[in-house]
PDB file of C-alpha atoms in Angstrom:
ATOM      1  CA  UNK A   3      11.294  -8.822  13.750  1.00 63.00           C
ATOM      2  CA  UNK A   4       7.594  -8.684  13.255  1.00 67.00           C
ATOM      3  CA  UNK A   5       6.447  -9.169   9.657  1.00 83.00           C
ATOM      4  CA  UNK A   6       3.230  -8.708   7.756  1.00 91.00           C
ATOM      5  CA  UNK A   7       3.340 -11.101   4.878  1.00 94.00           C
ATOM      6  CA  UNK A   8       1.174 -10.259   1.864  1.00 95.00           C
ATOM      7  CA  UNK A   9       0.373 -12.700  -0.968  1.00 96.00           C
ATOM      8  CA  UNK A  10       0.386 -12.933  -3.872  1.00 96.00           C
ATOM      9  CA  UNK A  11       3.007 -10.468  -4.910  1.00 93.00           C
ATOM     10  CA  UNK A  12       1.512 -10.157  -8.404  1.00 95.00           C
ATOM     11  CA  UNK A  13      -1.848 -11.074  -9.846  1.00 96.00           C
ATOM     12  CA  UNK A  14      -3.051 -10.962 -13.410  1.00 96.00           C
ATOM     13  CA  UNK A  15      -6.778 -11.358 -13.914  1.00 96.00           C
ATOM     14  CA  UNK A  16      -9.146 -11.064 -16.848  1.00 97.00           C
ATOM     15  CA  UNK A  17     -11.503  -8.097 -16.547  1.00 96.00           C
ATOM     16  CA  UNK A  18     -14.629  -9.319 -14.826  1.00 97.00           C
ATOM     17  CA  UNK A  19     -12.825 -11.960 -12.743  1.00 97.00           C
ATOM     18  CA  UNK A  20     -12.544 -11.841  -8.978  1.00 97.00           C
ATOM     19  CA  UNK A  21      -9.345 -10.967  -7.109  1.00 97.00           C
ATOM     20  CA  UNK A  22      -8.197 -11.631  -3.586  1.00 98.00           C
ATOM     21  CA  UNK A  23      -5.058 -10.528  -1.609  1.00 98.00           C
ATOM     22  CA  UNK A  24      -4.176 -11.885   1.798  1.00 98.00           C
ATOM     23  CA  UNK A  25      -2.172 -10.511   4.715  1.00 97.00           C
ATOM     24  CA  UNK A  26      -0.750 -12.559   7.561  1.00 97.00           C
ATOM     25  CA  UNK A  27       0.956 -11.224  10.646  1.00 95.00           C
ATOM     26  CA  UNK A  28       3.300 -13.095  12.959  1.00 91.00           C
ATOM     27  CA  UNK A  29       1.642 -11.393  15.947  1.00 92.00           C
ATOM     28  CA  UNK A  30      -1.720 -10.019  16.934  1.00 94.00           C
ATOM     29  CA  UNK A  31      -2.610  -6.663  15.441  1.00 95.00           C
ATOM     30  CA  UNK A  32      -4.669  -3.897  17.067  1.00 92.00           C
ATOM     31  CA  UNK A  33      -6.034  -2.863  13.664  1.00 93.00           C
ATOM     32  CA  UNK A  34      -5.384  -3.287   9.976  1.00 95.00           C
ATOM     33  CA  UNK A  35      -5.674  -0.727   7.266  1.00 94.00           C
ATOM     34  CA  UNK A  36      -5.842  -1.256   3.479  1.00 96.00           C
ATOM     35  CA  UNK A  37      -4.407   1.178   0.894  1.00 95.00           C
ATOM     36  CA  UNK A  38      -4.340   1.356  -2.910  1.00 96.00           C
ATOM     37  CA  UNK A  39      -1.525   2.862  -4.829  1.00 94.00           C
ATOM     38  CA  UNK A  40      -1.998   3.522  -8.514  1.00 93.00           C
ATOM     39  CA  UNK A  41       1.100   3.358 -10.796  1.00 88.00           C
ATOM     40  CA  UNK A  42       3.014   6.535 -10.317  1.00 85.00           C
ATOM     41  CA  UNK A  43       0.780   7.666  -7.449  1.00 88.00           C
ATOM     42  CA  UNK A  44       0.813   7.592  -3.631  1.00 90.00           C
ATOM     43  CA  UNK A  45      -1.113   5.265  -1.359  1.00 93.00           C
ATOM     44  CA  UNK A  46      -4.742   6.097  -0.817  1.00 94.00           C
ATOM     45  CA  UNK A  47      -6.571   4.879   2.297  1.00 92.00           C
ATOM     46  CA  UNK A  48      -9.375   2.410   1.588  1.00 95.00           C
ATOM     47  CA  UNK A  49     -10.517   1.163   5.008  1.00 94.00           C
ATOM     48  CA  UNK A  50      -9.644   0.311   8.592  1.00 93.00           C
ATOM     49  CA  UNK A  51     -10.651  -2.866  10.434  1.00 95.00           C
ATOM     50  CA  UNK A  52     -10.510  -3.048  14.224  1.00 94.00           C
ATOM     51  CA  UNK A  53     -12.718  -5.750  15.556  1.00 95.00           C
ATOM     52  CA  UNK A  54     -12.024  -9.491  15.521  1.00 96.00           C
ATOM     53  CA  UNK A  55     -13.865 -11.186  12.690  1.00 97.00           C
ATOM     54  CA  UNK A  56     -14.916  -7.814  11.233  1.00 96.00           C
ATOM     55  CA  UNK A  57     -16.202  -7.707   7.634  1.00 98.00           C
ATOM     56  CA  UNK A  58     -16.719  -4.475   5.740  1.00 97.00           C
ATOM     57  CA  UNK A  59     -17.875  -3.855   2.170  1.00 97.00           C
ATOM     58  CA  UNK A  60     -17.340  -0.996  -0.182  1.00 95.00           C
ATOM     59  CA  UNK A  61     -19.275  -1.649  -3.447  1.00 96.00           C
ATOM     60  CA  UNK A  62     -17.284  -4.473  -5.084  1.00 97.00           C
ATOM     61  CA  UNK A  63     -14.633  -4.618  -2.380  1.00 98.00           C
ATOM     62  CA  UNK A  64     -14.968  -6.855   0.714  1.00 98.00           C
ATOM     63  CA  UNK A  65     -12.533  -6.597   3.610  1.00 98.00           C
ATOM     64  CA  UNK A  66     -12.136  -9.156   6.419  1.00 98.00           C
ATOM     65  CA  UNK A  67     -10.228  -9.246   9.675  1.00 97.00           C
ATOM     66  CA  UNK A  68      -9.522 -12.644  11.104  1.00 97.00           C
ATOM     67  CA  UNK A  69     -10.834 -13.875  14.436  1.00 96.00           C
ATOM     68  CA  UNK A  70      -7.341 -13.948  15.867  1.00 96.00           C
ATOM     69  CA  UNK A  71      -6.572 -10.449  14.460  1.00 96.00           C
ATOM     70  CA  UNK A  72      -3.538 -11.873  12.717  1.00 96.00           C
ATOM     71  CA  UNK A  73      -4.835 -12.002   9.144  1.00 97.00           C
ATOM     72  CA  UNK A  74      -6.903 -10.048   6.725  1.00 98.00           C
ATOM     73  CA  UNK A  75      -8.080 -10.230   3.166  1.00 98.00           C
ATOM     74  CA  UNK A  76      -9.357  -7.940   0.441  1.00 98.00           C
ATOM     75  CA  UNK A  77     -11.612  -9.405  -2.188  1.00 98.00           C
ATOM     76  CA  UNK A  78     -12.690  -7.526  -5.355  1.00 98.00           C
ATOM     77  CA  UNK A  79     -15.655  -8.893  -7.265  1.00 98.00           C
ATOM     78  CA  UNK A  80     -15.876  -8.559 -11.024  1.00 97.00           C
ATOM     79  CA  UNK A  81     -12.624  -6.511 -11.461  1.00 97.00           C
ATOM     80  CA  UNK A  82     -12.567  -3.468 -13.703  1.00 96.00           C
ATOM     81  CA  UNK A  83      -9.669  -1.697 -15.377  1.00 95.00           C
ATOM     82  CA  UNK A  84      -9.896   1.056 -12.693  1.00 95.00           C
ATOM     83  CA  UNK A  85      -8.918  -1.544 -10.135  1.00 97.00           C
ATOM     84  CA  UNK A  86      -5.355  -1.615 -11.477  1.00 96.00           C
ATOM     85  CA  UNK A  87      -2.719  -0.819  -8.868  1.00 96.00           C
ATOM     86  CA  UNK A  88      -0.908  -2.152  -5.859  1.00 95.00           C
ATOM     87  CA  UNK A  89      -2.947  -2.990  -2.745  1.00 97.00           C
ATOM     88  CA  UNK A  90      -1.174  -2.771   0.591  1.00 95.00           C
ATOM     89  CA  UNK A  91      -2.233  -3.881   4.032  1.00 96.00           C
ATOM     90  CA  UNK A  92      -0.863  -2.090   7.112  1.00 93.00           C
ATOM     91  CA  UNK A  93      -1.057  -3.571  10.521  1.00 92.00           C
ATOM     92  CA  UNK A  94      -0.602  -1.809  13.848  1.00 90.00           C
ATOM     93  CA  UNK A  95       1.129  -3.887  16.463  1.00 87.00           C
ATOM     94  CA  UNK A  96       1.012  -3.577  20.249  1.00 84.00           C
ATOM     95  CA  UNK A  97       3.949  -1.189  20.173  1.00 82.00           C
ATOM     96  CA  UNK A  98       1.879   1.174  18.017  1.00 81.00           C
ATOM     97  CA  UNK A  99       4.184   0.648  15.092  1.00 82.00           C
ATOM     98  CA  UNK A 100       2.748   0.403  11.588  1.00 85.00           C
ATOM     99  CA  UNK A 101       3.917  -2.522   9.497  1.00 88.00           C
ATOM    100  CA  UNK A 102       3.076  -2.538   5.815  1.00 89.00           C
ATOM    101  CA  UNK A 103       2.920  -5.666   3.692  1.00 91.00           C
ATOM    102  CA  UNK A 104       4.903  -5.561   0.493  1.00 90.00           C
ATOM    103  CA  UNK A 105       1.717  -5.159  -1.525  1.00 93.00           C
ATOM    104  CA  UNK A 106      -0.058  -7.146  -4.252  1.00 96.00           C
ATOM    105  CA  UNK A 107       0.248  -5.648  -7.722  1.00 95.00           C
ATOM    106  CA  UNK A 108      -2.993  -6.215  -9.687  1.00 97.00           C
ATOM    107  CA  UNK A 109      -2.970  -6.282 -13.488  1.00 96.00           C
ATOM    108  CA  UNK A 110      -6.207  -6.374 -15.400  1.00 95.00           C
ATOM    109  CA  UNK A 111      -6.212  -7.975 -18.834  1.00 90.00           C
ATOM    110  CA  UNK A 112      -8.953  -6.498 -21.120  1.00 82.00           C
TER     111      UNK A 112
ATOM    112  CA  UNK B  10      -8.943  21.543   0.914  1.00 64.00           C
ATOM    113  CA  UNK B  11      -5.210  21.189   0.206  1.00 82.00           C
ATOM    114  CA  UNK B  12      -3.707  17.749   0.650  1.00 93.00           C
ATOM    115  CA  UNK B  13      -0.345  16.772   2.130  1.00 96.00           C
ATOM    116  CA  UNK B  14       2.474  18.494   0.308  1.00 97.00           C
ATOM    117  CA  UNK B  15       6.119  17.472   0.127  1.00 98.00           C
ATOM    118  CA  UNK B  16       9.214  19.189  -1.117  1.00 97.00           C
ATOM    119  CA  UNK B  17      11.384  18.792  -3.069  1.00 98.00           C
ATOM    120  CA  UNK B  18       9.892  16.457  -5.607  1.00 97.00           C
ATOM    121  CA  UNK B  19      13.223  15.090  -6.515  1.00 97.00           C
ATOM    122  CA  UNK B  20      16.587  15.245  -4.699  1.00 98.00           C
ATOM    123  CA  UNK B  21      19.942  14.037  -5.936  1.00 98.00           C
ATOM    124  CA  UNK B  22      22.791  13.714  -3.483  1.00 98.00           C
ATOM    125  CA  UNK B  23      26.141  11.965  -3.313  1.00 98.00           C
ATOM    126  CA  UNK B  24      27.183   9.388  -0.781  1.00 97.00           C
ATOM    127  CA  UNK B  25      28.084  10.904   2.619  1.00 97.00           C
ATOM    128  CA  UNK B  26      26.049  14.054   2.137  1.00 98.00           C
ATOM    129  CA  UNK B  27      22.995  15.049   4.117  1.00 98.00           C
ATOM    130  CA  UNK B  28      19.406  15.275   2.806  1.00 98.00           C
ATOM    131  CA  UNK B  29      16.512  17.308   4.196  1.00 98.00           C
ATOM    132  CA  UNK B  30      12.954  16.528   3.115  1.00 98.00           C
ATOM    133  CA  UNK B  31       9.928  18.579   4.085  1.00 98.00           C
ATOM    134  CA  UNK B  32       6.284  17.811   4.618  1.00 98.00           C
ATOM    135  CA  UNK B  33       3.197  19.924   5.275  1.00 98.00           C
ATOM    136  CA  UNK B  34       0.198  18.023   6.646  1.00 96.00           C
ATOM    137  CA  UNK B  35      -3.439  18.666   5.915  1.00 94.00           C
ATOM    138  CA  UNK B  36      -4.736  21.592   7.926  1.00 93.00           C
ATOM    139  CA  UNK B  37      -5.955  20.454  11.289  1.00 89.00           C
ATOM    140  CA  UNK B  38      -3.946  17.222  11.319  1.00 91.00           C
ATOM    141  CA  UNK B  39      -1.453  16.934  14.218  1.00 91.00           C
ATOM    142  CA  UNK B  40       0.195  13.625  13.332  1.00 92.00           C
ATOM    143  CA  UNK B  41       2.854  13.219  10.685  1.00 94.00           C
ATOM    144  CA  UNK B  42       4.369   9.922   9.557  1.00 94.00           C
ATOM    145  CA  UNK B  43       7.401   9.246   7.358  1.00 96.00           C
ATOM    146  CA  UNK B  44       7.874   6.177   5.211  1.00 95.00           C
ATOM    147  CA  UNK B  45      10.542   4.875   2.950  1.00 96.00           C
ATOM    148  CA  UNK B  46       9.407   3.090  -0.198  1.00 93.00           C
ATOM    149  CA  UNK B  47      12.223   1.323  -1.879  1.00 90.00           C
ATOM    150  CA  UNK B  48      11.841  -0.877  -4.890  1.00 80.00           C
ATOM    151  CA  UNK B  49      10.554  -4.341  -3.954  1.00 68.00           C
ATOM    152  CA  UNK B  50      10.393  -3.549  -0.239  1.00 72.00           C
ATOM    153  CA  UNK B  51       6.998  -1.916   0.101  1.00 80.00           C
ATOM    154  CA  UNK B  52       6.537   0.916   2.637  1.00 89.00           C
ATOM    155  CA  UNK B  53       8.823   0.884   5.639  1.00 91.00           C
ATOM    156  CA  UNK B  54       7.749   2.905   8.661  1.00 90.00           C
ATOM    157  CA  UNK B  55      10.352   5.522   9.595  1.00 94.00           C
ATOM    158  CA  UNK B  56       9.010   7.991  12.122  1.00 94.00           C
ATOM    159  CA  UNK B  57       5.818   9.249  13.712  1.00 92.00           C
ATOM    160  CA  UNK B  58       5.442  12.829  15.081  1.00 93.00           C
ATOM    161  CA  UNK B  59       2.488  14.117  16.993  1.00 90.00           C
ATOM    162  CA  UNK B  60       2.083  17.483  18.696  1.00 89.00           C
ATOM    163  CA  UNK B  61       5.742  18.301  18.057  1.00 91.00           C
ATOM    164  CA  UNK B  62       7.154  15.198  19.602  1.00 92.00           C
ATOM    165  CA  UNK B  63       8.645  11.987  18.236  1.00 93.00           C
ATOM    166  CA  UNK B  64       6.192   9.250  19.296  1.00 89.00           C
ATOM    167  CA  UNK B  65       7.573   6.238  17.574  1.00 88.00           C
ATOM    168  CA  UNK B  66      10.200   5.153  15.109  1.00 90.00           C
ATOM    169  CA  UNK B  67      10.878   2.181  12.866  1.00 89.00           C
ATOM    170  CA  UNK B  68      13.938  -0.011  12.551  1.00 89.00           C
ATOM    171  CA  UNK B  69      16.164   2.620  10.982  1.00 94.00           C
ATOM    172  CA  UNK B  70      19.618   3.782  12.140  1.00 96.00           C
ATOM    173  CA  UNK B  71      19.970   7.103  14.090  1.00 96.00           C
ATOM    174  CA  UNK B  72      21.180   8.978  10.972  1.00 97.00           C
ATOM    175  CA  UNK B  73      17.497   9.100  10.051  1.00 98.00           C
ATOM    176  CA  UNK B  74      15.997  11.784  12.193  1.00 97.00           C
ATOM    177  CA  UNK B  75      13.455  14.605  11.960  1.00 96.00           C
ATOM    178  CA  UNK B  76      11.346  17.012  13.795  1.00 96.00           C
ATOM    179  CA  UNK B  77       7.867  18.522  13.805  1.00 97.00           C
ATOM    180  CA  UNK B  78       7.367  22.289  14.006  1.00 97.00           C
ATOM    181  CA  UNK B  79       4.711  24.239  15.919  1.00 95.00           C
ATOM    182  CA  UNK B  80       2.605  24.518  12.695  1.00 94.00           C
ATOM    183  CA  UNK B  81       2.747  20.626  12.537  1.00 95.00           C
ATOM    184  CA  UNK B  82       4.891  20.640   9.369  1.00 97.00           C
ATOM    185  CA  UNK B  83       7.807  18.203   9.550  1.00 98.00           C
ATOM    186  CA  UNK B  84      11.257  17.685   8.318  1.00 98.00           C
ATOM    187  CA  UNK B  85      13.108  14.416   7.721  1.00 98.00           C
ATOM    188  CA  UNK B  86      16.933  14.502   7.855  1.00 98.00           C
ATOM    189  CA  UNK B  87      19.138  11.717   6.535  1.00 98.00           C
ATOM    190  CA  UNK B  88      22.771  12.088   7.415  1.00 97.00           C
ATOM    191  CA  UNK B  89      25.787  10.300   5.955  1.00 98.00           C
ATOM    192  CA  UNK B  90      23.769   9.192   2.935  1.00 98.00           C
ATOM    193  CA  UNK B  91      24.383   5.667   1.608  1.00 97.00           C
ATOM    194  CA  UNK B  92      23.545   4.311  -1.797  1.00 96.00           C
ATOM    195  CA  UNK B  93      20.724   2.173  -0.392  1.00 95.00           C
ATOM    196  CA  UNK B  94      18.994   5.235   0.880  1.00 97.00           C
ATOM    197  CA  UNK B  95      17.826   5.888  -2.620  1.00 97.00           C
ATOM    198  CA  UNK B  96      14.059   5.534  -2.458  1.00 96.00           C
ATOM    199  CA  UNK B  97      10.740   7.372  -2.536  1.00 95.00           C
ATOM    200  CA  UNK B  98      10.085   9.007   0.867  1.00 97.00           C
ATOM    201  CA  UNK B  99       6.431   9.431   1.667  1.00 96.00           C
ATOM    202  CA  UNK B 100       4.891  11.637   4.301  1.00 97.00           C
ATOM    203  CA  UNK B 101       1.392  11.096   5.631  1.00 95.00           C
ATOM    204  CA  UNK B 102      -0.755  12.942   8.083  1.00 94.00           C
ATOM    205  CA  UNK B 103      -3.741  12.055  10.133  1.00 90.00           C
ATOM    206  CA  UNK B 104      -6.129  13.745  12.557  1.00 83.00           C
ATOM    207  CA  UNK B 105      -6.288  10.926  15.024  1.00 68.00           C
ATOM    208  CA  UNK B 106      -3.003  10.370  16.785  1.00 57.00           C
ATOM    209  CA  UNK B 107      -1.238   7.015  16.696  1.00 53.00           C
ATOM    210  CA  UNK B 108      -1.547   4.365  14.119  1.00 53.00           C
ATOM    211  CA  UNK B 109      -5.334   4.273  14.470  1.00 62.00           C
ATOM    212  CA  UNK B 110      -6.494   6.840  12.004  1.00 75.00           C
ATOM    213  CA  UNK B 111      -6.827   7.156   8.238  1.00 84.00           C
ATOM    214  CA  UNK B 112      -3.537   8.444   6.846  1.00 90.00           C
ATOM    215  CA  UNK B 113      -3.415  10.782   3.939  1.00 92.00           C
ATOM    216  CA  UNK B 114      -0.235  10.489   1.913  1.00 94.00           C
ATOM    217  CA  UNK B 115       1.685  13.176   0.001  1.00 96.00           C
ATOM    218  CA  UNK B 116       3.165  12.729  -3.445  1.00 95.00           C
ATOM    219  CA  UNK B 117       6.605  11.845  -2.057  1.00 96.00           C
ATOM    220  CA  UNK B 118      10.192  12.963  -2.493  1.00 97.00           C
ATOM    221  CA  UNK B 119      12.354  10.823  -4.749  1.00 96.00           C
ATOM    222  CA  UNK B 120      15.863  10.728  -3.264  1.00 97.00           C
ATOM    223  CA  UNK B 121      18.683   9.496  -5.447  1.00 97.00           C
ATOM    224  CA  UNK B 122      22.091   8.865  -3.874  1.00 97.00           C
ATOM    225  CA  UNK B 123      24.982   8.650  -6.279  1.00 96.00           C
TER     226      UNK B 123
END
């Protein structure tokens, strides 16, 4: 079946370093959403990308949607301890089904 | 404004039993989604309800079912429980129908099957 692969599974970074997580779909997506889940918490919506090649920024976070609408990335500049958590991408396929990546767990080393 | 609420917080059942999980969406939201979050598997899409009807379902067997009530609250039923059904079940609601709007998640129900 259709998959959304997300890498890396885990990432340890020193506080102040940058962090990037990538999502790749086997088929074209109509949109992609990004969520953050803090340890013990529930997913919280970050952003939605719809257009091919779209780039959106939220303070230190930069989100990209690929030209073919099959891949996406989330980049965090100068990580802080508050960035700790698991970042999920969620793609919507042409059957209107939502497929979540398995997430990237970010650990920040002080 | 109250967020998405789910009950119960925890549920312990034995294999073969039935489980019922409940979700109340944010006021004004008409779409409700159910997800299963098992360890190491991320979020798996289960069901989507909108305006009282099932609009879509993920790749789960028919023993996973549910419904949406006139007040837009929703119920997830899992029949003939199996050990591998143990997971966190998350409900989310959105204002825009379909998989195109921001989803607001509830705290989840932790189901343990013994």
